[in-house]
Amino acid sequence: MNRVVKMEQLGPFADSSLQKSHAEEKKALPLTSAGPSFNFGMAASHAAIPTAVRIRGEEKKTIFKELSLLQSSPWREVEWSEDRKDTLMEYISCYKPSCEGVSQARVLLLGPFGAGKSSFISSVQSAFSGRVTNRATVGNSSASFSKKLQSYTVRLAKSEQRAGLTLCDIMGLGEGGTTGLTLHDTLAVIKGHAPEGHKFSPEQPVRSETVGYVKKPLLKDKVHCVVFVVDASKISTYPKSLSDIFQQLRDHISDLGVHQVALLTHVDKICPDTARDITQVYKSMIVHQTINKAGALLGMSTSYIVPVKNYSSELDLNKNTDILLLSAVDHILQYVDLYFQDNDATESVSTLTWK
């Protein structure tokens, strides 16, 4: 329905010829728009406001004024400063598992092909190296470069010192009819049976006959936290079957007593404001909505999900990108610690029972 706008309401949109015709015609001019009507006297609350008018049979070009899709205040608080980055790096650098006999916390990244698992590992290592590096093999095809179980220990810049954290890369999960990592092999990795460097194949599942198979894995051989990785730009196109796969995985992983969190990658691809300035990520309504969708896909609370931006085409590090990456690692380590606390409690109970 066309909204009638009087001459005095048109303001800057009225030209001199229109003013002359207005005196002769003595009637209001219609505002032409394919969208809803807008009240010029109200504050704009829409993403774009069409402002075309029809003058003497000619429709002038519709001009859209884009409004920022950012909230006035962040929905999560982050300190974007060098001090915060240094604090995070120091904490992660000095991190050591609390369980005796475990020198490295093992974190497994799980997700569909191309979700950004390998890129996240390389990006975290870049933050510690002081330059953009690609230690993990990164691919961009559905075939996925990562088909082996590969573990990457976070190394500190310009030294041989290692943090007490190992990130494990693995073959991507299948989507629909796509061949990918099986539930059986995933659980074999988490339980600590799969040997380092094992090449996964649905035709040759991990079994006791597998070369290097760990028959009696110790706590240090097991996975201490599982991180699901999903691509923000693909959330709406992931098939329903993937949600079923996630739910099945989460049920079995929970039975093993392993905590789970999630990363939402490629947030810069879905929000222009975030692409220009990553510090806007927690003000972005688009990112917030996408995290809610990721929660529905994974079947987990959004409090477990954190957004990240991986390094891809960049040649230089960015302080704020580093802070977001390091904050994600800090988030992961919180749940690693819960796993060790749970296992310390279990061992204490077992010891008391034995006595």
CSV table of C-alpha atoms in Angstrom, one decimal:
chain,number,residue,atom,x,y,z
A,1,MET,CA,0.0,0.0,0.0
A,2,ASN,CA,1.5,3.4,-1.1
A,3,ARG,CA,2.0,5.9,1.7
A,4,VAL,CA,0.9,9.5,0.9
A,5,VAL,CA,3.5,12.0,1.8
A,6,LYS,CA,2.7,15.7,1.8
A,7,MET,CA,5.0,18.3,0.3
A,8,GLU,CA,6.4,19.6,3.5
A,9,GLN,CA,7.2,16.0,4.6
A,10,LEU,CA,9.4,15.4,1.5
A,11,GLY,CA,12.0,18.0,2.6
A,12,PRO,CA,15.2,17.5,0.6
A,13,PHE,CA,13.6,15.0,-1.8
A,14,ALA,CA,11.5,17.8,-3.4
A,15,ASP,CA,13.0,19.8,-6.3
A,16,SER,CA,12.0,23.2,-7.8
A,17,SER,CA,9.8,21.6,-10.5
A,18,LEU,CA,8.0,19.6,-8.0
A,19,GLN,CA,7.3,22.7,-5.9
A,20,LYS,CA,5.7,24.4,-8.9
A,21,SER,CA,3.6,21.4,-9.8
A,22,HIS,CA,2.5,21.1,-6.2
A,23,ALA,CA,0.9,24.6,-6.2
A,24,GLU,CA,-1.0,23.7,-9.4
A,25,GLU,CA,-2.0,20.2,-8.6
A,26,LYS,CA,-2.9,20.8,-4.9
A,27,LYS,CA,-2.5,17.1,-4.1
A,28,ALA,CA,-0.1,14.9,-2.3
A,29,LEU,CA,2.5,12.8,-4.0
A,30,PRO,CA,2.8,9.0,-3.3
A,31,LEU,CA,6.0,7.5,-2.0
A,32,THR,CA,6.8,4.5,-4.2
A,33,SER,CA,8.3,1.5,-2.5
A,34,ALA,CA,8.2,-2.3,-2.8
A,35,GLY,CA,8.7,-2.6,0.9
A,36,PRO,CA,6.8,-1.5,4.0
A,37,SER,CA,5.7,2.1,4.7
A,38,PHE,CA,8.0,4.3,6.8
A,39,ASN,CA,7.1,7.2,9.0
A,40,PHE,CA,9.7,10.0,8.4
A,41,GLY,CA,9.0,11.4,11.8
A,42,MET,CA,10.0,8.3,13.6
A,43,ALA,CA,13.6,7.2,14.4
A,44,ALA,CA,14.8,4.6,11.9
A,45,SER,CA,14.7,1.1,13.3
A,46,HIS,CA,15.1,-0.9,10.1
A,47,ALA,CA,18.2,-2.1,8.3
A,48,ALA,CA,17.5,0.1,5.2
A,49,ILE,CA,15.0,2.8,4.3
A,50,PRO,CA,13.8,3.2,0.7
A,51,THR,CA,13.5,6.9,-0.3
A,52,ALA,CA,12.4,6.9,-4.0
A,53,VAL,CA,9.7,9.2,-5.2
A,54,ARG,CA,7.8,9.3,-8.5
A,55,ILE,CA,8.1,12.7,-10.1
A,56,ARG,CA,6.2,13.4,-13.4
A,57,GLY,CA,6.2,9.8,-14.5
A,58,GLU,CA,9.9,9.2,-13.7
A,59,GLU,CA,10.8,7.1,-10.7
A,60,LYS,CA,14.1,8.3,-9.2
A,61,LYS,CA,16.6,5.8,-8.2
A,62,THR,CA,15.9,4.2,-4.8
A,63,ILE,CA,18.5,5.0,-2.3
A,64,PHE,CA,19.1,2.7,0.7
A,65,LYS,CA,20.7,4.0,3.8
A,66,GLU,CA,22.2,1.1,5.5
A,67,LEU,CA,22.1,1.1,9.3
A,68,SER,CA,24.6,-0.8,11.4
A,69,LEU,CA,23.5,-4.2,12.6
A,70,LEU,CA,25.3,-3.7,15.9
A,71,GLN,CA,23.9,-3.5,19.4
A,72,SER,CA,24.8,-0.5,21.5
A,73,SER,CA,26.5,-2.8,24.1
A,74,PRO,CA,28.2,-6.2,23.7
A,75,TRP,CA,26.5,-9.4,24.7
A,76,ARG,CA,29.8,-10.7,26.1
A,77,GLU,CA,32.5,-8.6,27.6
A,78,VAL,CA,36.0,-8.7,26.1
A,79,GLU,CA,39.0,-6.5,26.9
A,80,TRP,CA,40.7,-5.6,23.7
A,81,SER,CA,44.1,-4.5,25.0
A,82,GLU,CA,47.8,-5.5,24.8
A,83,ASP,CA,47.6,-6.3,28.5
A,84,ARG,CA,44.8,-8.7,28.0
A,85,LYS,CA,46.6,-10.4,25.1
A,86,ASP,CA,49.8,-10.7,27.3
A,87,THR,CA,47.8,-12.2,30.2
A,88,LEU,CA,46.1,-14.8,28.0
A,89,MET,CA,49.5,-15.8,26.4
A,90,GLU,CA,51.1,-16.1,29.8
A,91,TYR,CA,48.3,-18.2,31.2
A,92,ILE,CA,48.3,-20.6,28.2
A,93,SER,CA,52.1,-20.7,28.0
A,94,CYS,CA,52.4,-21.7,31.7
A,95,TYR,CA,49.4,-24.1,31.6
A,96,LYS,CA,50.0,-27.6,33.0
A,97,PRO,CA,47.5,-30.4,33.6
A,98,SER,CA,46.6,-30.9,37.2
A,99,CYS,CA,46.6,-34.7,37.0
A,100,GLU,CA,49.8,-36.5,37.8
A,101,GLY,CA,51.4,-38.3,34.9
A,102,VAL,CA,49.8,-36.0,32.3
A,103,SER,CA,52.1,-33.5,30.8
A,104,GLN,CA,49.9,-32.4,27.9
A,105,ALA,CA,46.2,-31.7,27.8
A,106,ARG,CA,44.9,-33.4,24.6
A,107,VAL,CA,42.1,-31.5,22.8
A,108,LEU,CA,40.4,-33.0,19.8
A,109,LEU,CA,38.8,-30.8,17.1
A,110,LEU,CA,35.8,-32.3,15.4
A,111,GLY,CA,33.7,-30.8,12.6
A,112,PRO,CA,32.6,-31.1,9.0
A,113,PHE,CA,35.0,-30.7,6.0
A,114,GLY,CA,36.2,-27.2,5.6
A,115,ALA,CA,34.9,-25.9,9.0
A,116,GLY,CA,38.3,-24.5,9.9
A,117,LYS,CA,39.8,-27.0,12.3
A,118,SER,CA,43.3,-27.0,10.8
A,119,SER,CA,43.1,-23.2,10.3
A,120,PHE,CA,42.3,-22.7,14.0
A,121,ILE,CA,45.4,-24.8,15.0
A,122,SER,CA,47.6,-22.8,12.7
A,123,SER,CA,46.1,-19.5,13.8
A,124,VAL,CA,46.7,-20.3,17.5
A,125,GLN,CA,50.3,-21.3,16.7
A,126,SER,CA,50.7,-18.1,14.7
A,127,ALA,CA,49.7,-16.0,17.8
A,128,PHE,CA,52.4,-17.7,19.8
A,129,SER,CA,55.0,-17.6,17.0
A,130,GLY,CA,54.7,-13.9,16.4
A,131,ARG,CA,54.0,-14.3,12.7
A,132,VAL,CA,51.4,-16.0,10.5
A,133,THR,CA,52.3,-19.7,10.0
A,134,ASN,CA,50.6,-22.8,8.7
A,135,ARG,CA,51.9,-25.7,10.7
A,136,ALA,CA,48.7,-27.7,10.2
A,137,THR,CA,47.9,-28.6,6.6
A,138,VAL,CA,45.0,-26.4,5.6
A,139,GLY,CA,42.6,-27.2,2.7
A,140,ASN,CA,39.5,-25.7,1.1
A,141,SER,CA,37.9,-28.7,-0.6
A,142,SER,CA,35.4,-31.2,0.5
A,143,ALA,CA,38.0,-33.9,0.2
A,144,SER,CA,39.8,-32.4,3.3
A,145,PHE,CA,43.5,-32.5,3.7
A,146,SER,CA,43.4,-33.9,7.3
A,147,LYS,CA,42.9,-37.6,7.1
A,148,LYS,CA,45.4,-38.6,9.7
A,149,LEU,CA,45.4,-38.2,13.5
A,150,GLN,CA,47.9,-35.3,13.9
A,151,SER,CA,48.8,-33.7,17.2
A,152,TYR,CA,50.2,-30.2,17.4
A,153,THR,CA,51.7,-29.0,20.7
A,154,VAL,CA,51.6,-25.2,21.1
A,155,ARG,CA,55.2,-23.9,21.0
A,156,LEU,CA,56.2,-20.6,22.4
A,157,ALA,CA,57.9,-17.9,20.3
A,158,LYS,CA,61.6,-18.2,19.7
A,159,SER,CA,62.1,-21.1,22.1
A,160,GLU,CA,61.8,-24.8,22.3
A,161,GLN,CA,59.5,-24.5,25.3
A,162,ARG,CA,56.1,-26.1,24.9
A,163,ALA,CA,52.8,-25.2,26.5
A,164,GLY,CA,50.9,-28.0,28.3
A,165,LEU,CA,48.4,-28.1,25.4
A,166,THR,CA,48.1,-30.4,22.4
A,167,LEU,CA,45.5,-29.7,19.7
A,168,CYS,CA,44.5,-32.8,17.7
A,169,ASP,CA,43.5,-32.5,14.1
A,170,ILE,CA,41.5,-35.3,12.4
A,171,MET,CA,39.5,-36.2,9.3
A,172,GLY,CA,36.3,-34.2,8.8
A,173,LEU,CA,32.8,-35.5,9.7
A,174,GLY,CA,30.6,-36.6,6.8
A,175,GLU,CA,27.6,-34.5,5.7
A,176,GLY,CA,24.7,-36.5,4.4
A,177,GLY,CA,26.1,-39.0,1.9
A,178,THR,CA,29.7,-37.6,2.2
A,179,THR,CA,32.2,-40.1,3.4
A,180,GLY,CA,33.9,-38.9,6.6
A,181,LEU,CA,35.1,-39.9,10.0
A,182,THR,CA,32.9,-42.6,11.6
A,183,LEU,CA,31.5,-42.7,15.1
A,184,HIS,CA,33.6,-45.9,15.9
A,185,ASP,CA,36.9,-44.2,14.9
A,186,THR,CA,36.0,-41.0,16.7
A,187,LEU,CA,35.4,-42.8,20.0
A,188,ALA,CA,38.6,-44.9,19.4
A,189,VAL,CA,40.6,-41.6,19.3
A,190,ILE,CA,38.9,-40.1,22.4
A,191,LYS,CA,39.5,-43.3,24.4
A,192,GLY,CA,43.1,-43.2,23.4
A,193,HIS,CA,43.3,-46.4,21.3
A,194,ALA,CA,44.1,-44.7,17.9
A,195,PRO,CA,47.9,-44.3,17.3
A,196,GLU,CA,49.4,-41.0,16.2
A,197,GLY,CA,49.5,-40.6,12.5
A,198,HIS,CA,46.8,-43.2,11.9
A,199,LYS,CA,45.1,-42.7,8.5
A,200,PHE,CA,41.4,-43.1,8.7
A,201,SER,CA,39.3,-45.1,6.3
A,202,PRO,CA,35.7,-46.3,6.7
A,203,GLU,CA,36.8,-49.6,5.1
A,204,GLN,CA,39.5,-50.1,7.7
A,205,PRO,CA,38.2,-49.0,11.2
A,206,VAL,CA,40.5,-48.8,14.2
A,207,ARG,CA,40.8,-52.2,15.7
A,208,SER,CA,43.1,-54.2,18.0
A,209,GLU,CA,44.8,-55.4,14.9
A,210,THR,CA,45.6,-51.9,13.7
A,211,VAL,CA,49.3,-51.1,13.6
A,212,GLY,CA,50.2,-49.1,16.7
A,213,TYR,CA,46.9,-49.7,18.4
A,214,VAL,CA,47.0,-48.7,22.1
A,215,LYS,CA,45.4,-51.6,24.0
A,216,LYS,CA,45.5,-50.1,27.5
A,217,PRO,CA,45.5,-46.3,27.1
A,218,LEU,CA,46.6,-44.3,30.1
A,219,LEU,CA,45.0,-41.0,31.0
A,220,LYS,CA,47.7,-39.1,29.1
A,221,ASP,CA,46.7,-41.0,25.9
A,222,LYS,CA,43.1,-40.0,26.1
A,223,VAL,CA,41.3,-36.9,24.8
A,224,HIS,CA,40.5,-34.5,27.7
A,225,CYS,CA,38.2,-32.2,25.8
A,226,VAL,CA,36.3,-32.2,22.5
A,227,VAL,CA,35.8,-29.0,20.5
A,228,PHE,CA,33.2,-29.0,17.8
A,229,VAL,CA,34.0,-26.6,14.9
A,230,VAL,CA,31.3,-25.2,12.6
A,231,ASP,CA,31.5,-22.6,9.9
A,232,ALA,CA,29.3,-19.6,10.5
A,233,SER,CA,28.8,-19.0,6.8
A,234,LYS,CA,27.4,-22.5,6.3
A,235,ILE,CA,25.2,-22.8,9.4
A,236,SER,CA,21.9,-22.4,7.4
A,237,THR,CA,22.9,-24.8,4.7
A,238,TYR,CA,24.2,-27.7,6.8
A,239,PRO,CA,22.0,-30.8,6.3
A,240,LYS,CA,19.7,-32.1,9.0
A,241,SER,CA,21.8,-35.3,9.0
A,242,LEU,CA,24.7,-33.4,10.3
A,243,SER,CA,22.7,-32.3,13.4
A,244,ASP,CA,21.9,-36.0,14.0
A,245,ILE,CA,25.6,-36.9,13.7
A,246,PHE,CA,26.5,-34.2,16.3
A,247,GLN,CA,23.8,-35.4,18.7
A,248,GLN,CA,24.9,-39.0,18.4
A,249,LEU,CA,28.5,-38.0,19.0
A,250,ARG,CA,27.7,-35.8,21.9
A,251,ASP,CA,25.7,-38.6,23.6
A,252,HIS,CA,28.6,-41.0,23.4
A,253,ILE,CA,31.2,-38.5,24.3
A,254,SER,CA,29.2,-37.4,27.4
A,255,ASP,CA,29.1,-41.1,28.4
A,256,LEU,CA,32.9,-41.1,28.4
A,257,GLY,CA,32.9,-38.1,30.8
A,258,VAL,CA,34.5,-35.8,28.3
A,259,HIS,CA,33.4,-32.1,28.3
A,260,GLN,CA,32.5,-30.5,25.0
A,261,VAL,CA,32.6,-26.9,23.7
A,262,ALA,CA,32.4,-25.4,20.2
A,263,LEU,CA,34.0,-22.8,17.9
A,264,LEU,CA,32.1,-20.7,15.4
A,265,THR,CA,34.6,-19.9,12.6
A,266,HIS,CA,34.5,-17.5,9.7
A,267,VAL,CA,32.4,-14.9,11.6
A,268,ASP,CA,34.0,-12.2,9.4
A,269,LYS,CA,32.3,-13.7,6.4
A,270,ILE,CA,28.8,-13.2,7.8
A,271,CYS,CA,29.1,-9.7,9.3
A,272,PRO,CA,30.6,-6.7,7.4
A,273,ASP,CA,31.1,-4.8,10.7
A,274,THR,CA,33.0,-7.7,12.2
A,275,ALA,CA,35.0,-8.1,9.0
A,276,ARG,CA,36.1,-4.5,9.2
A,277,ASP,CA,36.7,-4.6,13.0
A,278,ILE,CA,36.8,-7.9,14.9
A,279,THR,CA,36.2,-6.1,18.2
A,280,GLN,CA,32.6,-5.7,17.1
A,281,VAL,CA,32.0,-9.4,17.1
A,282,TYR,CA,30.1,-9.4,20.4
A,283,LYS,CA,28.0,-6.4,19.4
A,284,SER,CA,27.0,-8.0,16.1
A,285,MET,CA,23.3,-9.2,16.0
A,286,ILE,CA,24.2,-11.4,13.0
A,287,VAL,CA,26.9,-13.2,14.9
A,288,HIS,CA,24.6,-13.5,17.9
A,289,GLN,CA,21.8,-15.0,15.8
A,290,THR,CA,24.3,-17.4,14.1
A,291,ILE,CA,25.6,-18.6,17.5
A,292,ASN,CA,22.0,-19.4,18.4
A,293,LYS,CA,21.7,-21.4,15.2
A,294,ALA,CA,24.9,-23.2,16.0
A,295,GLY,CA,23.6,-24.1,19.4
A,296,ALA,CA,20.5,-25.7,17.8
A,297,LEU,CA,22.6,-27.6,15.3
A,298,LEU,CA,24.9,-28.9,17.9
A,299,GLY,CA,22.3,-29.4,20.6
A,300,MET,CA,24.3,-27.4,23.1
A,301,SER,CA,23.9,-24.3,25.1
A,302,THR,CA,25.3,-21.1,23.5
A,303,SER,CA,27.4,-20.6,26.6
A,304,TYR,CA,29.7,-23.3,25.3
A,305,ILE,CA,30.1,-21.7,21.9
A,306,VAL,CA,32.7,-19.0,21.1
A,307,PRO,CA,33.3,-17.1,17.8
A,308,VAL,CA,36.8,-17.0,16.2
A,309,LYS,CA,38.4,-15.5,13.2
A,310,ASN,CA,41.2,-17.6,11.8
A,311,TYR,CA,44.2,-16.2,9.8
A,312,SER,CA,43.8,-17.0,6.1
A,313,SER,CA,45.1,-14.5,3.6
A,314,GLU,CA,46.7,-12.2,6.1
A,315,LEU,CA,50.5,-11.9,6.2
A,316,ASP,CA,50.7,-10.0,9.5
A,317,LEU,CA,49.2,-10.7,12.9
A,318,ASN,CA,46.4,-8.6,14.4
A,319,LYS,CA,46.2,-8.0,18.1
A,320,ASN,CA,42.5,-8.2,18.3
A,321,THR,CA,42.3,-11.4,16.2
A,322,ASP,CA,44.9,-12.9,18.6
A,323,ILE,CA,42.8,-11.9,21.6
A,324,LEU,CA,39.7,-13.7,20.2
A,325,LEU,CA,41.8,-16.8,19.3
A,326,LEU,CA,43.5,-16.9,22.7
A,327,SER,CA,40.2,-16.3,24.5
A,328,ALA,CA,38.9,-19.4,22.7
A,329,VAL,CA,41.8,-21.4,24.0
A,330,ASP,CA,41.3,-20.1,27.5
A,331,HIS,CA,37.6,-21.2,27.2
A,332,ILE,CA,38.7,-24.7,26.1
A,333,LEU,CA,41.2,-25.0,29.0
A,334,GLN,CA,38.4,-24.3,31.5
A,335,TYR,CA,36.7,-27.5,30.4
A,336,VAL,CA,39.9,-29.4,30.2
A,337,ASP,CA,40.5,-28.6,33.9
A,338,LEU,CA,37.0,-29.8,34.7
A,339,TYR,CA,37.9,-33.2,33.1
A,340,PHE,CA,41.0,-33.5,35.3
A,341,GLN,CA,39.1,-32.5,38.4
A,342,ASP,CA,36.5,-35.2,37.6
A,343,ASN,CA,39.2,-37.8,37.1
A,344,ASP,CA,41.1,-36.8,40.3
A,345,ALA,CA,37.9,-37.3,42.2
A,346,THR,CA,37.3,-40.7,40.5
A,347,GLU,CA,40.8,-41.8,41.4
A,348,SER,CA,40.4,-40.7,45.0
A,349,VAL,CA,37.2,-42.7,45.3
A,350,SER,CA,38.8,-45.7,43.7
A,351,THR,CA,41.8,-45.5,46.2
A,352,LEU,CA,39.4,-45.3,49.1
A,353,THR,CA,37.4,-48.2,47.9
A,354,TRP,CA,40.6,-50.3,47.4
A,355,LYS,CA,41.8,-49.6,50.9
